[in-house]
Amino acid sequence: MRESIIVKAPAKINLTLDVTGKRNDGYHEVEMIMTTIDLSDRIGLISLEEDKINIDVNQGFIPSNENNLAYQAAKVIKDYTGSKKGVSVFIDKQIPVSAGLAGGSTDAAAVLRGLNELWNLGLTLEELAELGLKIGSDVPFCVHGGTAVARGRGEKLEFLPAPPPCWVVLVKPPMSVSTKDIYSRIDLNNMKHPDTPGMINAINQGAFPDVCQKLENVMEEVTFNMHPQVAKIKQRMLQFGADGSVMSGSGPTVFGLTQSEARAERLYHGLKGFMEEVYVVRILGTKHG
Ligand code: ATP
């Protein structure tokens, strides 16, 4: 039997993000289109005989106790299956933290997928996604990966084909935003909603210009008001030649799309001139195994 495994945990971006209401349980009702990108944490899992969960992260400011979502994932799957095995989880963090890229959620999802394989648990991705929802609203999507419309709290998934291949240029400004804070400032009665059916159509047709045109996120206005610097990044992204640009999740990461490698390079160098954290990656967009 295998004793260790390495799992890739890709970040997600939001092509659209809409908030359609507030529920009685305190959560917001969302409708958002997410896709995975080739910017990934690497999660190493080593099975232990002793019944314990160790977390080791290569970044000091991320918790290595039960507050780490990877820890919670190991705990949830152990409780569900009654396994008395232990695990050491090593997180090689490459995804910016508190950035709107679901870094913690994708680590949790990778632990669920990885332990399922390492311990031969035989759970389906659907079961893992259900377990993931106990940890966070984005975890079910991260369990499956790919491209999907997420509704409800984010757990009702309708899968779509991968978007047209393109470069994704991301800028993470040096600040973090609290998702909770952004949600609390959204004015549900006075907002312009994204054209979600239009984006679904654009993805189904593989129409890159339409995908770029339909990028929209209702949280932008709130985050831009609080941090005008983030709005400026989007402005520059478009000035430097991105075919479309939008903020991901509650931010503050802003990304731009282009199909031209030369333009992606130009964007990288232009943005690097005034921002420390700039990444150029590809869309992945297809589901895990
Ligand atoms: P989302 O896009 O789902 O809103 P995010 O990308 O904005 O998430 P994360 O990177 O997931 O935010 O981090 C949010 C918080 O979660 C941070 O305060 C961080 O300390 C905590 N956290 C817990 N576990 C992890 C993990 N494995 N990786 C990163 N952050 C984690």
PDB file of C-alpha atoms and ligand atoms in Angstrom:
ATOM      1  CA  MET A   1       0.000   0.000   0.000  1.00  0.00           C
ATOM      2  CA  ARG A   2       1.187   3.549  -0.752  1.00  0.00           C
ATOM      3  CA  GLU A   3       2.401   5.574   2.160  1.00  0.00           C
ATOM      4  CA  SER A   4       2.614   8.966   0.533  1.00  0.00           C
ATOM      5  CA  ILE A   5       1.174  10.972  -2.315  1.00  0.00           C
ATOM      6  CA  ILE A   6       1.545  14.442  -3.850  1.00  0.00           C
ATOM      7  CA  VAL A   7      -1.596  16.222  -5.027  1.00  0.00           C
ATOM      8  CA  LYS A   8      -1.896  19.390  -7.098  1.00  0.00           C
ATOM      9  CA  ALA A   9      -4.271  22.020  -5.740  1.00  0.00           C
ATOM     10  CA  PRO A  10      -5.078  24.576  -8.451  1.00  0.00           C
ATOM     11  CA  ALA A  11      -6.463  28.059  -7.782  1.00  0.00           C
ATOM     12  CA  LYS A  12      -9.760  29.209  -9.286  1.00  0.00           C
ATOM     13  CA  ILE A  13     -10.799  32.462 -10.879  1.00  0.00           C
ATOM     14  CA  ASN A  14     -14.313  33.842 -11.182  1.00  0.00           C
ATOM     15  CA  LEU A  15     -15.389  34.644 -14.723  1.00  0.00           C
ATOM     16  CA  THR A  16     -18.637  35.962 -13.241  1.00  0.00           C
ATOM     17  CA  LEU A  17     -19.807  36.501  -9.680  1.00  0.00           C
ATOM     18  CA  ASP A  18     -23.356  37.439  -8.796  1.00  0.00           C
ATOM     19  CA  VAL A  19     -25.085  37.647  -5.427  1.00  0.00           C
ATOM     20  CA  THR A  20     -28.801  37.091  -5.846  1.00  0.00           C
ATOM     21  CA  GLY A  21     -30.080  37.207  -2.274  1.00  0.00           C
ATOM     22  CA  LYS A  22     -29.542  36.604   1.407  1.00  0.00           C
ATOM     23  CA  ARG A  23     -30.721  33.331   2.921  1.00  0.00           C
ATOM     24  CA  ASN A  24     -32.306  32.665   6.288  1.00  0.00           C
ATOM     25  CA  ASP A  25     -29.216  30.702   7.370  1.00  0.00           C
ATOM     26  CA  GLY A  26     -27.064  33.842   7.001  1.00  0.00           C
ATOM     27  CA  TYR A  27     -25.326  32.743   3.797  1.00  0.00           C
ATOM     28  CA  HIS A  28     -25.731  34.658   0.561  1.00  0.00           C
ATOM     29  CA  GLU A  29     -27.263  33.073  -2.501  1.00  0.00           C
ATOM     30  CA  VAL A  30     -24.665  33.245  -5.280  1.00  0.00           C
ATOM     31  CA  GLU A  31     -24.448  32.500  -8.973  1.00  0.00           C
ATOM     32  CA  MET A  32     -20.896  32.404 -10.258  1.00  0.00           C
ATOM     33  CA  ILE A  33     -18.850  30.844 -13.010  1.00  0.00           C
ATOM     34  CA  MET A  34     -15.497  29.515 -11.877  1.00  0.00           C
ATOM     35  CA  THR A  35     -12.632  27.853 -13.685  1.00  0.00           C
ATOM     36  CA  THR A  36      -9.322  26.404 -12.527  1.00  0.00           C
ATOM     37  CA  ILE A  37      -5.976  27.904 -13.509  1.00  0.00           C
ATOM     38  CA  ASP A  38      -2.454  26.559 -13.656  1.00  0.00           C
ATOM     39  CA  LEU A  39      -1.339  28.266 -10.450  1.00  0.00           C
ATOM     40  CA  SER A  40      -1.244  25.527  -7.859  1.00  0.00           C
ATOM     41  CA  ASP A  41      -0.223  24.639  -4.345  1.00  0.00           C
ATOM     42  CA  ARG A  42       1.383  21.223  -3.977  1.00  0.00           C
ATOM     43  CA  ILE A  43       0.099  19.084  -1.148  1.00  0.00           C
ATOM     44  CA  GLY A  44       2.226  16.203   0.150  1.00  0.00           C
ATOM     45  CA  LEU A  45       0.448  13.598   2.284  1.00  0.00           C
ATOM     46  CA  ILE A  46       2.254  10.968   4.354  1.00  0.00           C
ATOM     47  CA  SER A  47       0.152   8.311   6.055  1.00  0.00           C
ATOM     48  CA  LEU A  48       0.920   7.728   9.761  1.00  0.00           C
ATOM     49  CA  GLU A  49       0.139   4.779  12.020  1.00  0.00           C
ATOM     50  CA  GLU A  50      -0.547   7.151  14.895  1.00  0.00           C
ATOM     51  CA  ASP A  51      -4.001   8.808  14.964  1.00  0.00           C
ATOM     52  CA  LYS A  52      -3.035  12.476  14.497  1.00  0.00           C
ATOM     53  CA  ILE A  53      -3.023  15.279  11.916  1.00  0.00           C
ATOM     54  CA  ASN A  54       0.158  17.335  11.363  1.00  0.00           C
ATOM     55  CA  ILE A  55       0.228  20.416   9.165  1.00  0.00           C
ATOM     56  CA  ASP A  56       3.427  21.904   7.806  1.00  0.00           C
ATOM     57  CA  VAL A  57       3.198  25.056   5.634  1.00  0.00           C
ATOM     58  CA  ASN A  58       6.079  26.858   3.941  1.00  0.00           C
ATOM     59  CA  GLN A  59       4.578  30.262   4.878  1.00  0.00           C
ATOM     60  CA  GLY A  60       4.681  31.488   8.464  1.00  0.00           C
ATOM     61  CA  PHE A  61       1.459  33.463   8.546  1.00  0.00           C
ATOM     62  CA  ILE A  62      -0.809  30.561   7.551  1.00  0.00           C
ATOM     63  CA  PRO A  63      -2.100  28.593  10.553  1.00  0.00           C
ATOM     64  CA  SER A  64      -0.668  25.089  10.989  1.00  0.00           C
ATOM     65  CA  ASN A  65      -3.316  24.050  13.514  1.00  0.00           C
ATOM     66  CA  GLU A  66      -7.001  23.110  13.249  1.00  0.00           C
ATOM     67  CA  ASN A  67      -7.710  26.509  11.627  1.00  0.00           C
ATOM     68  CA  ASN A  68      -5.962  25.352   8.480  1.00  0.00           C
ATOM     69  CA  LEU A  69      -8.593  24.183   5.994  1.00  0.00           C
ATOM     70  CA  ALA A  70      -6.331  21.251   5.061  1.00  0.00           C
ATOM     71  CA  TYR A  71      -6.450  20.104   8.700  1.00  0.00           C
ATOM     72  CA  GLN A  72     -10.252  20.395   8.680  1.00  0.00           C
ATOM     73  CA  ALA A  73     -10.423  18.299   5.521  1.00  0.00           C
ATOM     74  CA  ALA A  74      -8.364  15.504   7.072  1.00  0.00           C
ATOM     75  CA  LYS A  75     -10.528  15.631  10.202  1.00  0.00           C
ATOM     76  CA  VAL A  76     -13.807  15.559   8.241  1.00  0.00           C
ATOM     77  CA  ILE A  77     -12.780  12.551   6.154  1.00  0.00           C
ATOM     78  CA  LYS A  78     -11.438  10.683   9.186  1.00  0.00           C
ATOM     79  CA  ASP A  79     -14.677  11.299  11.096  1.00  0.00           C
ATOM     80  CA  TYR A  80     -16.795  10.260   8.105  1.00  0.00           C
ATOM     81  CA  THR A  81     -14.937   7.006   7.483  1.00  0.00           C
ATOM     82  CA  GLY A  82     -13.962   6.255  11.074  1.00  0.00           C
ATOM     83  CA  SER A  83     -10.324   5.875  10.023  1.00  0.00           C
ATOM     84  CA  LYS A  84      -7.857   5.712  12.899  1.00  0.00           C
ATOM     85  CA  LYS A  85      -4.884   6.461  10.662  1.00  0.00           C
ATOM     86  CA  GLY A  86      -3.013   9.725  10.901  1.00  0.00           C
ATOM     87  CA  VAL A  87      -1.517  12.005   8.285  1.00  0.00           C
ATOM     88  CA  SER A  88       1.239  14.554   7.862  1.00  0.00           C
ATOM     89  CA  VAL A  89       0.207  17.258   5.415  1.00  0.00           C
ATOM     90  CA  PHE A  90       2.892  19.379   3.738  1.00  0.00           C
ATOM     91  CA  ILE A  91       1.617  22.481   1.954  1.00  0.00           C
ATOM     92  CA  ASP A  92       3.882  24.068  -0.633  1.00  0.00           C
ATOM     93  CA  LYS A  93       2.019  27.386  -0.934  1.00  0.00           C
ATOM     94  CA  GLN A  94       2.213  29.055  -4.336  1.00  0.00           C
ATOM     95  CA  ILE A  95      -1.282  30.593  -4.452  1.00  0.00           C
ATOM     96  CA  PRO A  96      -1.484  34.073  -2.893  1.00  0.00           C
ATOM     97  CA  VAL A  97      -3.379  34.008   0.419  1.00  0.00           C
ATOM     98  CA  SER A  98      -6.659  35.909   1.037  1.00  0.00           C
ATOM     99  CA  ALA A  99      -6.636  36.840  -2.612  1.00  0.00           C
ATOM    100  CA  GLY A 100      -9.995  35.659  -4.008  1.00  0.00           C
ATOM    101  CA  LEU A 101      -8.360  32.596  -5.575  1.00  0.00           C
ATOM    102  CA  ALA A 102      -9.731  29.963  -3.140  1.00  0.00           C
ATOM    103  CA  GLY A 103      -6.256  28.999  -1.920  1.00  0.00           C
ATOM    104  CA  GLY A 104      -7.433  27.464   1.354  1.00  0.00           C
ATOM    105  CA  SER A 105     -10.435  25.745  -0.216  1.00  0.00           C
ATOM    106  CA  THR A 106      -8.352  24.094  -2.926  1.00  0.00           C
ATOM    107  CA  ASP A 107      -5.885  22.780  -0.318  1.00  0.00           C
ATOM    108  CA  ALA A 108      -8.812  21.265   1.591  1.00  0.00           C
ATOM    109  CA  ALA A 109     -10.177  19.713  -1.609  1.00  0.00           C
ATOM    110  CA  ALA A 110      -6.752  18.275  -2.464  1.00  0.00           C
ATOM    111  CA  VAL A 111      -6.501  16.675   0.983  1.00  0.00           C
ATOM    112  CA  LEU A 112      -9.943  15.083   0.487  1.00  0.00           C
ATOM    113  CA  ARG A 113      -8.980  13.718  -2.950  1.00  0.00           C
ATOM    114  CA  GLY A 114      -5.519  12.688  -1.790  1.00  0.00           C
ATOM    115  CA  LEU A 115      -6.566  10.834   1.369  1.00  0.00           C
ATOM    116  CA  ASN A 116      -9.354   9.096  -0.559  1.00  0.00           C
ATOM    117  CA  GLU A 117      -6.665   7.693  -2.846  1.00  0.00           C
ATOM    118  CA  LEU A 118      -3.938   7.135  -0.260  1.00  0.00           C
ATOM    119  CA  TRP A 119      -6.197   5.250   2.123  1.00  0.00           C
ATOM    120  CA  ASN A 120      -8.212   3.519  -0.632  1.00  0.00           C
ATOM    121  CA  LEU A 121     -11.473   4.842   0.784  1.00  0.00           C
ATOM    122  CA  GLY A 122     -13.426   4.460  -2.449  1.00  0.00           C
ATOM    123  CA  LEU A 123     -15.490   7.648  -1.988  1.00  0.00           C
ATOM    124  CA  THR A 124     -16.911   9.318  -5.101  1.00  0.00           C
ATOM    125  CA  LEU A 125     -16.088  12.924  -5.997  1.00  0.00           C
ATOM    126  CA  GLU A 126     -19.721  13.754  -5.171  1.00  0.00           C
ATOM    127  CA  GLU A 127     -19.285  12.360  -1.656  1.00  0.00           C
ATOM    128  CA  LEU A 128     -16.025  14.246  -1.240  1.00  0.00           C
ATOM    129  CA  ALA A 129     -17.725  17.448  -2.439  1.00  0.00           C
ATOM    130  CA  GLU A 130     -20.471  16.954   0.136  1.00  0.00           C
ATOM    131  CA  LEU A 131     -17.878  16.528   2.865  1.00  0.00           C
ATOM    132  CA  GLY A 132     -16.081  19.592   1.512  1.00  0.00           C
ATOM    133  CA  LEU A 133     -19.152  21.780   1.980  1.00  0.00           C
ATOM    134  CA  LYS A 134     -18.747  21.310   5.752  1.00  0.00           C
ATOM    135  CA  ILE A 135     -15.438  23.166   5.406  1.00  0.00           C
ATOM    136  CA  GLY A 136     -16.373  25.979   3.026  1.00  0.00           C
ATOM    137  CA  SER A 137     -18.650  27.023   0.174  1.00  0.00           C
ATOM    138  CA  ASP A 138     -15.903  26.880  -2.496  1.00  0.00           C
ATOM    139  CA  VAL A 139     -14.594  23.432  -1.497  1.00  0.00           C
ATOM    140  CA  PRO A 140     -17.155  21.379  -3.506  1.00  0.00           C
ATOM    141  CA  PHE A 141     -16.100  23.148  -6.715  1.00  0.00           C
ATOM    142  CA  CYS A 142     -12.419  22.655  -5.852  1.00  0.00           C
ATOM    143  CA  VAL A 143     -13.013  18.920  -5.283  1.00  0.00           C
ATOM    144  CA  HIS A 144     -14.160  18.553  -8.903  1.00  0.00           C
ATOM    145  CA  GLY A 145     -12.107  21.319 -10.551  1.00  0.00           C
ATOM    146  CA  GLY A 146     -12.859  22.285 -14.129  1.00  0.00           C
ATOM    147  CA  THR A 147     -15.345  24.951 -15.125  1.00  0.00           C
ATOM    148  CA  ALA A 148     -18.773  25.287 -13.548  1.00  0.00           C
ATOM    149  CA  VAL A 149     -21.647  27.539 -12.669  1.00  0.00           C
ATOM    150  CA  ALA A 150     -21.993  27.408  -8.891  1.00  0.00           C
ATOM    151  CA  ARG A 151     -25.296  28.303  -7.291  1.00  0.00           C
ATOM    152  CA  GLY A 152     -26.829  28.126  -3.806  1.00  0.00           C
ATOM    153  CA  ARG A 153     -24.014  28.744  -1.321  1.00  0.00           C
ATOM    154  CA  GLY A 154     -21.685  27.670  -4.110  1.00  0.00           C
ATOM    155  CA  GLU A 155     -22.301  23.921  -3.830  1.00  0.00           C
ATOM    156  CA  LYS A 156     -24.850  23.395  -6.622  1.00  0.00           C
ATOM    157  CA  LEU A 157     -22.617  22.819  -9.613  1.00  0.00           C
ATOM    158  CA  GLU A 158     -23.464  22.773 -13.305  1.00  0.00           C
ATOM    159  CA  PHE A 159     -20.357  21.807 -15.261  1.00  0.00           C
ATOM    160  CA  LEU A 160     -19.356  23.560 -18.474  1.00  0.00           C
ATOM    161  CA  PRO A 161     -16.712  22.874 -21.099  1.00  0.00           C
ATOM    162  CA  ALA A 162     -13.296  24.469 -20.578  1.00  0.00           C
ATOM    163  CA  PRO A 163     -13.222  28.107 -21.727  1.00  0.00           C
ATOM    164  CA  PRO A 164     -11.243  28.878 -24.907  1.00  0.00           C
ATOM    165  CA  PRO A 165      -7.497  28.430 -24.228  1.00  0.00           C
ATOM    166  CA  CYS A 166      -5.842  31.687 -23.183  1.00  0.00           C
ATOM    167  CA  TRP A 167      -3.283  33.339 -20.927  1.00  0.00           C
ATOM    168  CA  VAL A 168      -4.359  34.591 -17.541  1.00  0.00           C
ATOM    169  CA  VAL A 169      -2.339  37.475 -16.131  1.00  0.00           C
ATOM    170  CA  LEU A 170      -2.976  37.961 -12.411  1.00  0.00           C
ATOM    171  CA  VAL A 171      -2.031  40.839 -10.144  1.00  0.00           C
ATOM    172  CA  LYS A 172      -2.304  40.466  -6.384  1.00  0.00           C
ATOM    173  CA  PRO A 173      -1.986  43.888  -4.751  1.00  0.00           C
ATOM    174  CA  PRO A 174      -0.264  43.992  -1.349  1.00  0.00           C
ATOM    175  CA  MET A 175      -3.409  43.927   0.817  1.00  0.00           C
ATOM    176  CA  SER A 176      -5.958  41.364   1.849  1.00  0.00           C
ATOM    177  CA  VAL A 177      -9.696  41.805   1.935  1.00  0.00           C
ATOM    178  CA  SER A 178     -12.161  40.059   4.186  1.00  0.00           C
ATOM    179  CA  THR A 179     -14.789  38.192   2.151  1.00  0.00           C
ATOM    180  CA  LYS A 180     -17.241  38.593   5.056  1.00  0.00           C
ATOM    181  CA  ASP A 181     -16.704  42.339   5.125  1.00  0.00           C
ATOM    182  CA  ILE A 182     -17.277  42.689   1.373  1.00  0.00           C
ATOM    183  CA  TYR A 183     -20.483  40.618   1.552  1.00  0.00           C
ATOM    184  CA  SER A 184     -21.799  42.823   4.368  1.00  0.00           C
ATOM    185  CA  ARG A 185     -21.318  45.954   2.249  1.00  0.00           C
ATOM    186  CA  ILE A 186     -23.114  44.685  -0.844  1.00  0.00           C
ATOM    187  CA  ASP A 187     -26.321  46.556  -1.613  1.00  0.00           C
ATOM    188  CA  LEU A 188     -28.586  43.774  -2.829  1.00  0.00           C
ATOM    189  CA  ASN A 189     -31.306  46.179  -3.966  1.00  0.00           C
ATOM    190  CA  ASN A 190     -29.099  48.322  -6.090  1.00  0.00           C
ATOM    191  CA  MET A 191     -26.636  46.408  -8.222  1.00  0.00           C
ATOM    192  CA  LYS A 192     -25.987  45.563 -11.845  1.00  0.00           C
ATOM    193  CA  HIS A 193     -26.034  41.809 -12.303  1.00  0.00           C
ATOM    194  CA  PRO A 194     -23.661  39.928 -14.618  1.00  0.00           C
ATOM    195  CA  ASP A 195     -25.091  38.315 -17.739  1.00  0.00           C
ATOM    196  CA  THR A 196     -24.561  34.751 -16.495  1.00  0.00           C
ATOM    197  CA  PRO A 197     -26.559  33.062 -19.308  1.00  0.00           C
ATOM    198  CA  GLY A 198     -24.521  35.134 -21.792  1.00  0.00           C
ATOM    199  CA  MET A 199     -21.249  33.903 -20.262  1.00  0.00           C
ATOM    200  CA  ILE A 200     -22.490  30.287 -20.280  1.00  0.00           C
ATOM    201  CA  ASN A 201     -23.339  30.709 -23.937  1.00  0.00           C
ATOM    202  CA  ALA A 202     -19.945  32.237 -24.722  1.00  0.00           C
ATOM    203  CA  ILE A 203     -18.155  29.314 -23.022  1.00  0.00           C
ATOM    204  CA  ASN A 204     -20.337  26.723 -24.757  1.00  0.00           C
ATOM    205  CA  GLN A 205     -19.589  28.386 -28.114  1.00  0.00           C
ATOM    206  CA  GLY A 206     -15.867  28.737 -27.350  1.00  0.00           C
ATOM    207  CA  ALA A 207     -16.208  32.435 -28.245  1.00  0.00           C
ATOM    208  CA  PHE A 208     -13.196  34.147 -26.642  1.00  0.00           C
ATOM    209  CA  PRO A 209     -14.215  37.787 -27.370  1.00  0.00           C
ATOM    210  CA  ASP A 210     -17.631  37.157 -25.796  1.00  0.00           C
ATOM    211  CA  VAL A 211     -16.046  35.524 -22.721  1.00  0.00           C
ATOM    212  CA  CYS A 212     -13.909  38.676 -22.319  1.00  0.00           C
ATOM    213  CA  GLN A 213     -16.867  40.958 -22.793  1.00  0.00           C
ATOM    214  CA  LYS A 214     -19.042  39.144 -20.246  1.00  0.00           C
ATOM    215  CA  LEU A 215     -16.492  39.126 -17.381  1.00  0.00           C
ATOM    216  CA  GLU A 216     -18.266  40.720 -14.433  1.00  0.00           C
ATOM    217  CA  ASN A 217     -18.210  40.628 -10.638  1.00  0.00           C
ATOM    218  CA  VAL A 218     -20.724  42.376  -8.361  1.00  0.00           C
ATOM    219  CA  MET A 219     -18.120  42.603  -5.590  1.00  0.00           C
ATOM    220  CA  GLU A 220     -15.865  44.821  -7.676  1.00  0.00           C
ATOM    221  CA  GLU A 221     -17.720  47.998  -6.834  1.00  0.00           C
ATOM    222  CA  VAL A 222     -17.462  47.397  -3.083  1.00  0.00           C
ATOM    223  CA  THR A 223     -13.785  46.433  -3.143  1.00  0.00           C
ATOM    224  CA  PHE A 224     -12.906  49.230  -5.595  1.00  0.00           C
ATOM    225  CA  ASN A 225     -14.563  51.791  -3.296  1.00  0.00           C
ATOM    226  CA  MET A 226     -12.617  50.515  -0.305  1.00  0.00           C
ATOM    227  CA  HIS A 227      -9.333  50.148  -2.220  1.00  0.00           C
ATOM    228  CA  PRO A 228      -9.139  52.450  -5.280  1.00  0.00           C
ATOM    229  CA  GLN A 229      -5.733  50.923  -6.010  1.00  0.00           C
ATOM    230  CA  VAL A 230      -7.498  47.716  -7.094  1.00  0.00           C
ATOM    231  CA  ALA A 231      -9.645  49.622  -9.605  1.00  0.00           C
ATOM    232  CA  LYS A 232      -6.448  51.169 -10.972  1.00  0.00           C
ATOM    233  CA  ILE A 233      -4.982  47.713 -11.635  1.00  0.00           C
ATOM    234  CA  LYS A 234      -7.986  46.763 -13.751  1.00  0.00           C
ATOM    235  CA  GLN A 235      -7.655  50.039 -15.644  1.00  0.00           C
ATOM    236  CA  ARG A 236      -3.966  49.357 -16.365  1.00  0.00           C
ATOM    237  CA  MET A 237      -4.684  45.748 -17.273  1.00  0.00           C
ATOM    238  CA  LEU A 238      -6.987  46.984 -20.056  1.00  0.00           C
ATOM    239  CA  GLN A 239      -4.627  49.833 -21.055  1.00  0.00           C
ATOM    240  CA  PHE A 240      -1.738  47.368 -21.433  1.00  0.00           C
ATOM    241  CA  GLY A 241      -3.800  45.235 -23.809  1.00  0.00           C
ATOM    242  CA  ALA A 242      -5.819  42.601 -21.926  1.00  0.00           C
ATOM    243  CA  ASP A 243      -8.878  41.593 -23.953  1.00  0.00           C
ATOM    244  CA  GLY A 244     -10.936  41.534 -20.770  1.00  0.00           C
ATOM    245  CA  SER A 245     -10.283  42.017 -17.069  1.00  0.00           C
ATOM    246  CA  VAL A 246     -12.159  41.529 -13.796  1.00  0.00           C
ATOM    247  CA  MET A 247     -11.532  41.040 -10.092  1.00  0.00           C
ATOM    248  CA  SER A 248     -11.659  37.444  -8.804  1.00  0.00           C
ATOM    249  CA  GLY A 249     -13.915  36.550  -5.848  1.00  0.00           C
ATOM    250  CA  SER A 250     -13.968  39.290  -3.235  1.00  0.00           C
ATOM    251  CA  GLY A 251     -10.547  40.343  -4.426  1.00  0.00           C
ATOM    252  CA  PRO A 252      -8.161  41.918  -4.312  1.00  0.00           C
ATOM    253  CA  THR A 253      -6.637  39.861  -7.167  1.00  0.00           C
ATOM    254  CA  VAL A 254      -7.464  41.230 -10.628  1.00  0.00           C
ATOM    255  CA  PHE A 255      -6.840  39.162 -13.738  1.00  0.00           C
ATOM    256  CA  GLY A 256      -6.745  39.855 -17.445  1.00  0.00           C
ATOM    257  CA  LEU A 257      -7.209  37.451 -20.351  1.00  0.00           C
ATOM    258  CA  THR A 258      -5.480  37.322 -23.721  1.00  0.00           C
ATOM    259  CA  GLN A 259      -4.854  34.668 -26.361  1.00  0.00           C
ATOM    260  CA  SER A 260      -1.656  36.331 -27.549  1.00  0.00           C
ATOM    261  CA  GLU A 261       1.575  35.220 -25.883  1.00  0.00           C
ATOM    262  CA  ALA A 262       3.293  38.477 -26.887  1.00  0.00           C
ATOM    263  CA  ARG A 263       0.516  40.482 -25.289  1.00  0.00           C
ATOM    264  CA  ALA A 264       0.675  38.347 -22.110  1.00  0.00           C
ATOM    265  CA  GLU A 265       4.403  39.129 -21.925  1.00  0.00           C
ATOM    266  CA  ARG A 266       3.766  42.818 -22.448  1.00  0.00           C
ATOM    267  CA  LEU A 267       1.133  42.780 -19.710  1.00  0.00           C
ATOM    268  CA  TYR A 268       3.504  40.991 -17.352  1.00  0.00           C
ATOM    269  CA  HIS A 269       6.313  43.506 -17.846  1.00  0.00           C
ATOM    270  CA  GLY A 270       3.993  46.512 -17.773  1.00  0.00           C
ATOM    271  CA  LEU A 271       2.314  45.451 -14.537  1.00  0.00           C
ATOM    272  CA  LYS A 272       5.536  44.238 -12.914  1.00  0.00           C
ATOM    273  CA  GLY A 273       6.683  47.855 -13.185  1.00  0.00           C
ATOM    274  CA  PHE A 274       4.464  48.855 -10.299  1.00  0.00           C
ATOM    275  CA  MET A 275       3.265  45.640  -8.651  1.00  0.00           C
ATOM    276  CA  GLU A 276       5.341  42.992  -6.884  1.00  0.00           C
ATOM    277  CA  GLU A 277       3.039  39.989  -7.358  1.00  0.00           C
ATOM    278  CA  VAL A 278       2.235  39.323 -11.024  1.00  0.00           C
ATOM    279  CA  TYR A 279       1.630  35.829 -12.435  1.00  0.00           C
ATOM    280  CA  VAL A 280       1.118  34.588 -15.975  1.00  0.00           C
ATOM    281  CA  VAL A 281      -0.587  31.200 -16.208  1.00  0.00           C
ATOM    282  CA  ARG A 282      -2.935  29.202 -18.450  1.00  0.00           C
ATOM    283  CA  ILE A 283      -6.568  28.332 -17.836  1.00  0.00           C
ATOM    284  CA  LEU A 284      -6.900  24.630 -16.934  1.00  0.00           C
ATOM    285  CA  GLY A 285     -10.691  24.415 -17.028  1.00  0.00           C
ATOM    286  CA  THR A 286     -11.079  20.615 -17.080  1.00  0.00           C
ATOM    287  CA  LYS A 287     -12.284  18.422 -14.225  1.00  0.00           C
ATOM    288  CA  HIS A 288      -9.988  16.311 -12.039  1.00  0.00           C
ATOM    289  CA  GLY A 289      -9.735  12.588 -12.921  1.00  0.00           C
TER     290      GLY A 289
HETATM  291  P1  ATP B   1     -11.875  32.588  -1.377  1.00  0.00           P
HETATM  292  O1  ATP B   1     -11.487  32.926  -2.785  1.00  0.00           O
HETATM  293  O2  ATP B   1     -12.429  31.172  -1.213  1.00  0.00           O
HETATM  294  O3  ATP B   1     -12.675  33.644  -0.666  1.00  0.00           O
HETATM  295  P2  ATP B   1      -9.300  33.434  -0.550  1.00  0.00           P
HETATM  296  O4  ATP B   1      -8.407  33.061  -1.685  1.00  0.00           O
HETATM  297  O5  ATP B   1      -9.771  34.857  -0.525  1.00  0.00           O
HETATM  298  O6  ATP B   1     -10.527  32.471  -0.519  1.00  0.00           O
HETATM  299  P3  ATP B   1      -7.631  31.975   1.284  1.00  0.00           P
HETATM  300  O7  ATP B   1      -6.316  32.069   0.609  1.00  0.00           O
HETATM  301  O8  ATP B   1      -8.362  30.697   1.195  1.00  0.00           O
HETATM  302  O9  ATP B   1      -8.597  33.173   0.829  1.00  0.00           O
HETATM  303  O10 ATP B   1      -7.362  32.363   2.823  1.00  0.00           O
HETATM  304  C1  ATP B   1      -8.302  32.920   3.660  1.00  0.00           C
HETATM  305  C2  ATP B   1      -7.926  32.681   5.134  1.00  0.00           C
HETATM  306  O11 ATP B   1      -7.898  31.297   5.402  1.00  0.00           O
HETATM  307  C3  ATP B   1      -6.584  33.231   5.528  1.00  0.00           C
HETATM  308  O12 ATP B   1      -6.791  34.068   6.633  1.00  0.00           O
HETATM  309  C4  ATP B   1      -5.754  32.031   5.960  1.00  0.00           C
HETATM  310  O13 ATP B   1      -5.000  32.271   7.119  1.00  0.00           O
HETATM  311  C5  ATP B   1      -6.786  30.944   6.232  1.00  0.00           C
HETATM  312  N1  ATP B   1      -6.332  29.589   5.808  1.00  0.00           N
HETATM  313  C6  ATP B   1      -6.647  28.441   6.411  1.00  0.00           C
HETATM  314  N2  ATP B   1      -6.105  27.394   5.764  1.00  0.00           N
HETATM  315  C7  ATP B   1      -5.448  27.873   4.714  1.00  0.00           C
HETATM  316  C8  ATP B   1      -4.690  27.279   3.662  1.00  0.00           C
HETATM  317  N3  ATP B   1      -4.500  25.953   3.588  1.00  0.00           N
HETATM  318  N4  ATP B   1      -4.175  28.087   2.721  1.00  0.00           N
HETATM  319  C9  ATP B   1      -4.387  29.424   2.788  1.00  0.00           C
HETATM  320  N5  ATP B   1      -5.057  30.040   3.749  1.00  0.00           N
HETATM  321  C10 ATP B   1      -5.598  29.286   4.709  1.00  0.00           C
END
